[in-house]
Short mmCIF file of C-alpha atoms in Angstrom, two decimals:
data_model
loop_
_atom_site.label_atom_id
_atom_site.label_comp_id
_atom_site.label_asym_id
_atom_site.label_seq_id
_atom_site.Cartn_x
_atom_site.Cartn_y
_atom_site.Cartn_z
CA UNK A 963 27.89 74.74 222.43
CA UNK A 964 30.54 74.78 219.76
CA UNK A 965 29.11 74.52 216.43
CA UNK A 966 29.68 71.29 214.55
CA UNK A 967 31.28 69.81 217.87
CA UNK A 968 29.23 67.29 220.01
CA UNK A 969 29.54 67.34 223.52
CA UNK A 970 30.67 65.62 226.16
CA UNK A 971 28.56 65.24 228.58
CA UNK A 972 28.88 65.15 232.19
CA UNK A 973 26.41 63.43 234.83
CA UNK A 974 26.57 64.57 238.18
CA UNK A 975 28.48 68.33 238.33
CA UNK A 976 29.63 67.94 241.91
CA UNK A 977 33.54 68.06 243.75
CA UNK A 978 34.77 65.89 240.97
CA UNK A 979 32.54 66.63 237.47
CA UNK A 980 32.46 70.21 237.69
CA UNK A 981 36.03 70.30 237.22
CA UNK A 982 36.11 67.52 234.51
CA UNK A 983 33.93 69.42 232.76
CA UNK A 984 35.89 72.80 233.47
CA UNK A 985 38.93 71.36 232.27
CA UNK A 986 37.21 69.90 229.30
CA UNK A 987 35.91 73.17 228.16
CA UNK A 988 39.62 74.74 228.48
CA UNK A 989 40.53 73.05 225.40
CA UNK A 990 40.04 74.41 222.22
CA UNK A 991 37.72 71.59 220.02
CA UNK A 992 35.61 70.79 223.22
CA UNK A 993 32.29 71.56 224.33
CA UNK A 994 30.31 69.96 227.51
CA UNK A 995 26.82 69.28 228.33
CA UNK A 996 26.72 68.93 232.47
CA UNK A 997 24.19 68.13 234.50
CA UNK A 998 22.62 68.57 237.95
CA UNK A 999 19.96 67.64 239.92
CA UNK A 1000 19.16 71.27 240.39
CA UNK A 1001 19.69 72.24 236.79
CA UNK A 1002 22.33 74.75 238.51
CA UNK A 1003 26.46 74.60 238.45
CA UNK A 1004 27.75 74.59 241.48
CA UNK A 1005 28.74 77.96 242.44
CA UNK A 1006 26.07 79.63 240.64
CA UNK A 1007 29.17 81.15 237.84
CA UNK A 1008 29.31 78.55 234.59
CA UNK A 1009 32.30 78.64 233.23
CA UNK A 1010 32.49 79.39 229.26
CA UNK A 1011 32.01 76.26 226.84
CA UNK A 1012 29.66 74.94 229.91
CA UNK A 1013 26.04 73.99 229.44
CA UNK A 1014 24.31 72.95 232.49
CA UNK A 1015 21.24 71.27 232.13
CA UNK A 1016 19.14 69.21 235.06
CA UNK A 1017 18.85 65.76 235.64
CA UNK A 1018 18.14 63.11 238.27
CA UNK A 1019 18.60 59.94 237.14
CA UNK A 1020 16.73 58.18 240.32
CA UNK A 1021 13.51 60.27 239.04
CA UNK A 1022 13.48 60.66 235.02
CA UNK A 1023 13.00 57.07 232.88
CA UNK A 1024 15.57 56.34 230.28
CA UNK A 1025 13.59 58.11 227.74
CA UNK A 1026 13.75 61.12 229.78
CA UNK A 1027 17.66 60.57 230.57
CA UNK A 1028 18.17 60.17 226.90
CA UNK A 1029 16.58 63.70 225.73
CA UNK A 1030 18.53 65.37 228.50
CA UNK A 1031 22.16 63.94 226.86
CA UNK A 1032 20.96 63.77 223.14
CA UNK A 1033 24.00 64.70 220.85
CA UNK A 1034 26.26 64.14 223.21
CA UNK A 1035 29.30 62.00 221.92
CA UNK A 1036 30.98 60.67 225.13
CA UNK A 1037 29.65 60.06 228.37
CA UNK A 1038 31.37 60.96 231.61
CA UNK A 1039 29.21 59.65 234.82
CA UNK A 1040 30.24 61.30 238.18
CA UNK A 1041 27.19 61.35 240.05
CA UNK A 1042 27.12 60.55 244.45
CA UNK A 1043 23.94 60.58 246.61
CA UNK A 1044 22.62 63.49 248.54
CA UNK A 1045 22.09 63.45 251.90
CA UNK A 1046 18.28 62.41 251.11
CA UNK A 1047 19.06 59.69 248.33
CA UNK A 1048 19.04 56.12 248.64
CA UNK A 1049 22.42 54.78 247.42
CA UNK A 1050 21.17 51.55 246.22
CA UNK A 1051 18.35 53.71 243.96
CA UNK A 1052 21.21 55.97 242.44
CA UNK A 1053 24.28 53.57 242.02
CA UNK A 1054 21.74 50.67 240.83
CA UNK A 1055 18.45 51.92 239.62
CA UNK A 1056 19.40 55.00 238.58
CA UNK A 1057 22.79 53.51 236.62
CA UNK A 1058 20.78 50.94 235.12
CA UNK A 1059 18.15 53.54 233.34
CA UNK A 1060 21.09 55.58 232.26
CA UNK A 1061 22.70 52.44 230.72
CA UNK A 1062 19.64 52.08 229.18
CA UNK A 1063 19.78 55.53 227.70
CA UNK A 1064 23.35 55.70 226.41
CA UNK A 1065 22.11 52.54 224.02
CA UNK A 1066 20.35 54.48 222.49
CA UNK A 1067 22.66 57.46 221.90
CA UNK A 1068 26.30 57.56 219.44
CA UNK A 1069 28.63 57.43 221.99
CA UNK A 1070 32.20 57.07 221.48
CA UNK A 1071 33.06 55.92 225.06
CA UNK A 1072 31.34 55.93 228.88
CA UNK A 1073 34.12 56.40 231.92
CA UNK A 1074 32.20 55.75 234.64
CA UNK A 1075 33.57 56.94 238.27
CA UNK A 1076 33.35 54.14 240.94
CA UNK A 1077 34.96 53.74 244.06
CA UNK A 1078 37.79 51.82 245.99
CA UNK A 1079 34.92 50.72 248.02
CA UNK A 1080 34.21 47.52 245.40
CA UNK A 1081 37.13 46.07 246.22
CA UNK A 1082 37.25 43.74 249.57
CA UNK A 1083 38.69 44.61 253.10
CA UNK A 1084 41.67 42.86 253.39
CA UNK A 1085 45.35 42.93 254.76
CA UNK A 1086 46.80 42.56 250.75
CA UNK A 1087 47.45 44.77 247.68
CA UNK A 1088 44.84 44.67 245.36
CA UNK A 1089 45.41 45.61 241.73
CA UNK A 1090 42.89 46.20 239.31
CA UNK A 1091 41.67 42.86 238.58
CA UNK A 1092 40.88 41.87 241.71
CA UNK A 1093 37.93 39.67 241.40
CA UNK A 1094 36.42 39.21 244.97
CA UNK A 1095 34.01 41.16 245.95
CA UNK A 1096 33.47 43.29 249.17
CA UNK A 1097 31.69 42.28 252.24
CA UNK A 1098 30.39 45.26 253.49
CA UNK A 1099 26.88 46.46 251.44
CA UNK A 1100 28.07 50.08 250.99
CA UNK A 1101 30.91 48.31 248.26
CA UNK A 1102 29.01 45.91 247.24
CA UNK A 1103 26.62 47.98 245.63
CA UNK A 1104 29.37 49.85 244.06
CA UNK A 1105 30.46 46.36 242.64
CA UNK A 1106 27.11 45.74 241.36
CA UNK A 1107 27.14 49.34 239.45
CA UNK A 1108 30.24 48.50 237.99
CA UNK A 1109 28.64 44.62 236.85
CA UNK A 1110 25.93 46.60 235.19
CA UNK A 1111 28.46 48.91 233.51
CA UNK A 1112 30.85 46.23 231.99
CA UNK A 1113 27.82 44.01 230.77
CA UNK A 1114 25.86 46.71 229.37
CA UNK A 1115 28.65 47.87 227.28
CA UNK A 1116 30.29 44.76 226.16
CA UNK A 1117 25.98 44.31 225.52
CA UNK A 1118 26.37 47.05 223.08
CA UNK A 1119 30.01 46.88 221.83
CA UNK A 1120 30.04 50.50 223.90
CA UNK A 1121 33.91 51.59 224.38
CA UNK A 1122 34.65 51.52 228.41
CA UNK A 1123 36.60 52.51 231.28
CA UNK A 1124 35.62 52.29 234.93
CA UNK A 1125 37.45 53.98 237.21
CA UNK A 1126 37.18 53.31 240.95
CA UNK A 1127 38.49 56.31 242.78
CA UNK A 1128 40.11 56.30 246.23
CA UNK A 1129 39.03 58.59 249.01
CA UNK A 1130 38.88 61.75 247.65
CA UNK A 1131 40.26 65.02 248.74
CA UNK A 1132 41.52 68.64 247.64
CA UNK A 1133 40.35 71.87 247.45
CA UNK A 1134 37.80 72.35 249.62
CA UNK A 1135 38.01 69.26 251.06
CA UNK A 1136 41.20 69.48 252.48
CA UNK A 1137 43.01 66.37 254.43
CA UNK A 1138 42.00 68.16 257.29
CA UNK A 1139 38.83 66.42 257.19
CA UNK A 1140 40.55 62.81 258.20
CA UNK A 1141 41.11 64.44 261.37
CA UNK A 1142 37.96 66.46 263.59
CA UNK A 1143 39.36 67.20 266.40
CA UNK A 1144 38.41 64.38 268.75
CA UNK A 1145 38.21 66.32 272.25
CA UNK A 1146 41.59 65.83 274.58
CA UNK A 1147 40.10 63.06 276.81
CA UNK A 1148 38.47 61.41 273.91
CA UNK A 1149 39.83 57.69 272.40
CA UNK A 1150 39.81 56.88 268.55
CA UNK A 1151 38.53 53.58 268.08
CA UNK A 1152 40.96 50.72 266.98
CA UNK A 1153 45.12 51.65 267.00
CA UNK A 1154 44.91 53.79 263.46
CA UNK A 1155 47.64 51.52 261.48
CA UNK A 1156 44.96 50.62 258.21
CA UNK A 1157 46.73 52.25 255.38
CA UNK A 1158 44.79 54.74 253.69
CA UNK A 1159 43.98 54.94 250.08
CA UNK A 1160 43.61 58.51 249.06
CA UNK A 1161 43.65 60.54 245.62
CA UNK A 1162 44.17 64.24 245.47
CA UNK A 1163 41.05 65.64 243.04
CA UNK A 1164 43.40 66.78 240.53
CA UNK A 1165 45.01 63.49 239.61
CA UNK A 1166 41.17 62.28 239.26
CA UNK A 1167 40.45 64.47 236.81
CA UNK A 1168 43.49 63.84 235.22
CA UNK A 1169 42.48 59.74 235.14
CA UNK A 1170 38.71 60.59 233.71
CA UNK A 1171 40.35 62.83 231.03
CA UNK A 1172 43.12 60.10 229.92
CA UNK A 1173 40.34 57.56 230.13
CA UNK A 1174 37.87 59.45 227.57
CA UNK A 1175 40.95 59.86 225.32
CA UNK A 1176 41.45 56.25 225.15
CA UNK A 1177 41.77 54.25 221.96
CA UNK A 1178 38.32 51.83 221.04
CA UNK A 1179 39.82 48.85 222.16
CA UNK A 1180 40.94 49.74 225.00
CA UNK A 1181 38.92 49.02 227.97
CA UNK A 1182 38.77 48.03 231.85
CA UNK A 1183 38.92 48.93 235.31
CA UNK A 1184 41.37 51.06 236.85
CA UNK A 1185 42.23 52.18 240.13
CA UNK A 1186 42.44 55.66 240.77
CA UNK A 1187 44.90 56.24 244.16
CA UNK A 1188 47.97 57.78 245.18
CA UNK A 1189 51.09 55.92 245.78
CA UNK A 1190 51.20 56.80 249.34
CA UNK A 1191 49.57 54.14 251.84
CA UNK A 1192 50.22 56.38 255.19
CA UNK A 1193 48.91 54.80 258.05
CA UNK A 1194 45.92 56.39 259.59
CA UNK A 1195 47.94 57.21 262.99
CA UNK A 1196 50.51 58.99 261.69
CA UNK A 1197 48.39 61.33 259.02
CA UNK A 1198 46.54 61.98 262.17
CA UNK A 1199 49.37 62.87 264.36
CA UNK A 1200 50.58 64.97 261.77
CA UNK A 1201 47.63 66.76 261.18
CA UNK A 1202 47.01 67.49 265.59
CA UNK A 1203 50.53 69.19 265.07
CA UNK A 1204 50.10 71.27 262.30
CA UNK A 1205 46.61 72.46 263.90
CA UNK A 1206 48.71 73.28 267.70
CA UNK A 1207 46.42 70.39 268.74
CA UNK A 1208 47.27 67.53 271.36
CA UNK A 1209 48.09 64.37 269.12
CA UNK A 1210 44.55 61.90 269.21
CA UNK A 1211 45.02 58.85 271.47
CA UNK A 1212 44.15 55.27 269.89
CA UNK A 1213 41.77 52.46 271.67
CA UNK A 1214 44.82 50.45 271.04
CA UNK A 1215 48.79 50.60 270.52
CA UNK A 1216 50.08 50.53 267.46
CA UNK A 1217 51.08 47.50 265.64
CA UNK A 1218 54.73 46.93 263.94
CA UNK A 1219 53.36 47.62 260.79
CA UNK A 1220 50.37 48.89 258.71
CA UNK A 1221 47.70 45.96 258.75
CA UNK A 1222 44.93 46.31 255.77
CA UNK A 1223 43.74 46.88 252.39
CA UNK A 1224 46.56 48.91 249.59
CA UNK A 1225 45.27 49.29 246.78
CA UNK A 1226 47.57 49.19 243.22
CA UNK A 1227 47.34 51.93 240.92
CA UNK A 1228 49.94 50.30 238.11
CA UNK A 1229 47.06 50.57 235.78
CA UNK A 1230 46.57 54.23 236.02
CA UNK A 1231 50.09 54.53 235.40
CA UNK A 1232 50.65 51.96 232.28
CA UNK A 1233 47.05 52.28 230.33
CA UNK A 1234 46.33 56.03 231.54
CA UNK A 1235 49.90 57.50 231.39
CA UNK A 1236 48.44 59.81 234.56
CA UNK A 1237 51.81 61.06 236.11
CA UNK A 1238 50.65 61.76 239.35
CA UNK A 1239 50.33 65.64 240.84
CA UNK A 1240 50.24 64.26 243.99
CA UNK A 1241 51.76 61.18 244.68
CA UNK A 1242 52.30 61.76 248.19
CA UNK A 1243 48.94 62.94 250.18
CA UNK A 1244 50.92 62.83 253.60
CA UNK A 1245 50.87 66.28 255.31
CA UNK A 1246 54.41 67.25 254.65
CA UNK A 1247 53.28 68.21 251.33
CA UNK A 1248 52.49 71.55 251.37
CA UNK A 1249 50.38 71.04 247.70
CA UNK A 1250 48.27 68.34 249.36
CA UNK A 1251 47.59 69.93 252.91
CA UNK A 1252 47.21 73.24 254.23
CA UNK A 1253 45.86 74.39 257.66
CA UNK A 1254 42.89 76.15 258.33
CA UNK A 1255 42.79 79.50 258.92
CA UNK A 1256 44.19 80.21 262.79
CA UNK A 1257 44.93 76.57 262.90
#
């Protein structure tokens, strides 16, 4: 750690907090407290101004969680479940203990990283305020994490900002993924015209790092998305080309127009000031997509 500089501290060091907390440490009058479940960063290399230290917030009580982030001064929460965790004990239980713990530290401000999944399915645009929830149970815990979030720090007077990120993708996790190469004879289910609601990794950690540079008073919800509301069918189509693959065929034809949920990102643009890197996440863009190797 810097001397004389409290940390930031990031929970959950995975495809989204290790390079918050990379970027973080790039500037000159940070230093960052990360953790893991493992205790380990990712690749095994820590970058300089990194310390990584471990923590599971489904096991450890708040006490515990609290002795693990002591000094730090902001509080960055990234964490997703592993293929053996239950969401409901991670997003819920687990939020709720570490809620419990940040009362108890001097924090400046918590950003804490939901997803698009709280908001409902439905054939609108939804902006940040949207106040229905979701029907399926995968978003509706999500909405309940972000409930405990915004009481517990209005609770304790505890600057905020939650952000609920779109589908994520980038390096590593390329938009090749959206597409797996359903076999030649082989039918997609439904006709593929639901827009999609994407945001490259970079402009994410853009958002978290506007967010935790945010004024007191300033607090709320804000969707983190690109622009671009491609339909499913054509993203896919695209991608079959670029691979030399057949294009996928559809359980149904194509409506006139894109039919489903677009969701607003006016916030992230007027309270963040995030000017996006990648506005567009359609396969034309030769930033957002590149093809495997031999594809």
């Amino acid at each position: 750690m810097l001397a004389g500089v409290r940390p930031v501290a990031v929970v959950g060091a995975g495809f989204l907090g290790a390079p918050v907390a990379a970027a973080l440490a790039a500037t000159a009058d940070s230093s960052v407290l990360t953790t893991t479940r493992s205790g380990t960063w990712p690749n095994g290399h820590v970058p300089e101004g990194i310390e990584v230290r471990a923590l599971d917030v489904v096991a450890a009580s708040a006490g515990e969680i609290a002795a693990v982030l002591a000094g730090a001064s902001a509080l960055v929460v990234c964490y997703a479940p592993g293929k053996q965790q239950d969401r409901r004990d991670l997003y819920i239980e687990g939020t709720r203990r570490l809620l419990a713990a940040a009362a108890a530290l001097p924090l400046t401000r918590l950003v804490y990283t939901s997803s698009t999944s709280a908001l409902p399915d439905r054939d609108a645009w939804l902006d940040d305020d949207c106040p229905d929830w979701p029907d399926e149970p995968r978003g509706r815990v999500q909405r309940e994490a972000e409930e405990l979030v915004r009481e517990a720090c209005v609770r304790h007077d505890l600057p905020w900002t939650i952000l609920r990120l779109a589908g994520l993708y980038g390096p590593g996790r390329e938009l090749f993924r959206l597409y797996r190469g359903a076999p030649d004879d082989g039918v997609l289910p439904g006709d593929g015209m639901q827009p999609t609601n994407l945001v490259h990794r970079d402009d994410a950690v853009q958002a978290v790092l506007a967010a935790l540079a945010l004024p007191p008073d300033r607090r709320g919800v804000v969707n983190v998305v690109d622009d671009d509301h491609t339909p499913r069918r054509e993203i896919f189509a695209r991608l079959a080309e670029l691979a030399g693959r057949p294009p996928p065929r559809w359980e149904r034809p194509a409506t006139a127009a894109a039919i489903g949920k677009r969701v607003a990102n006016a916030r992230l643009k007027e309270l963040l000031r995030v000017k996006l890197l990648h506005p567009s996440h359609t396969p034309e863009s030769p930033r957002s997509c590149t093809p495997p190797p031999g594809g």
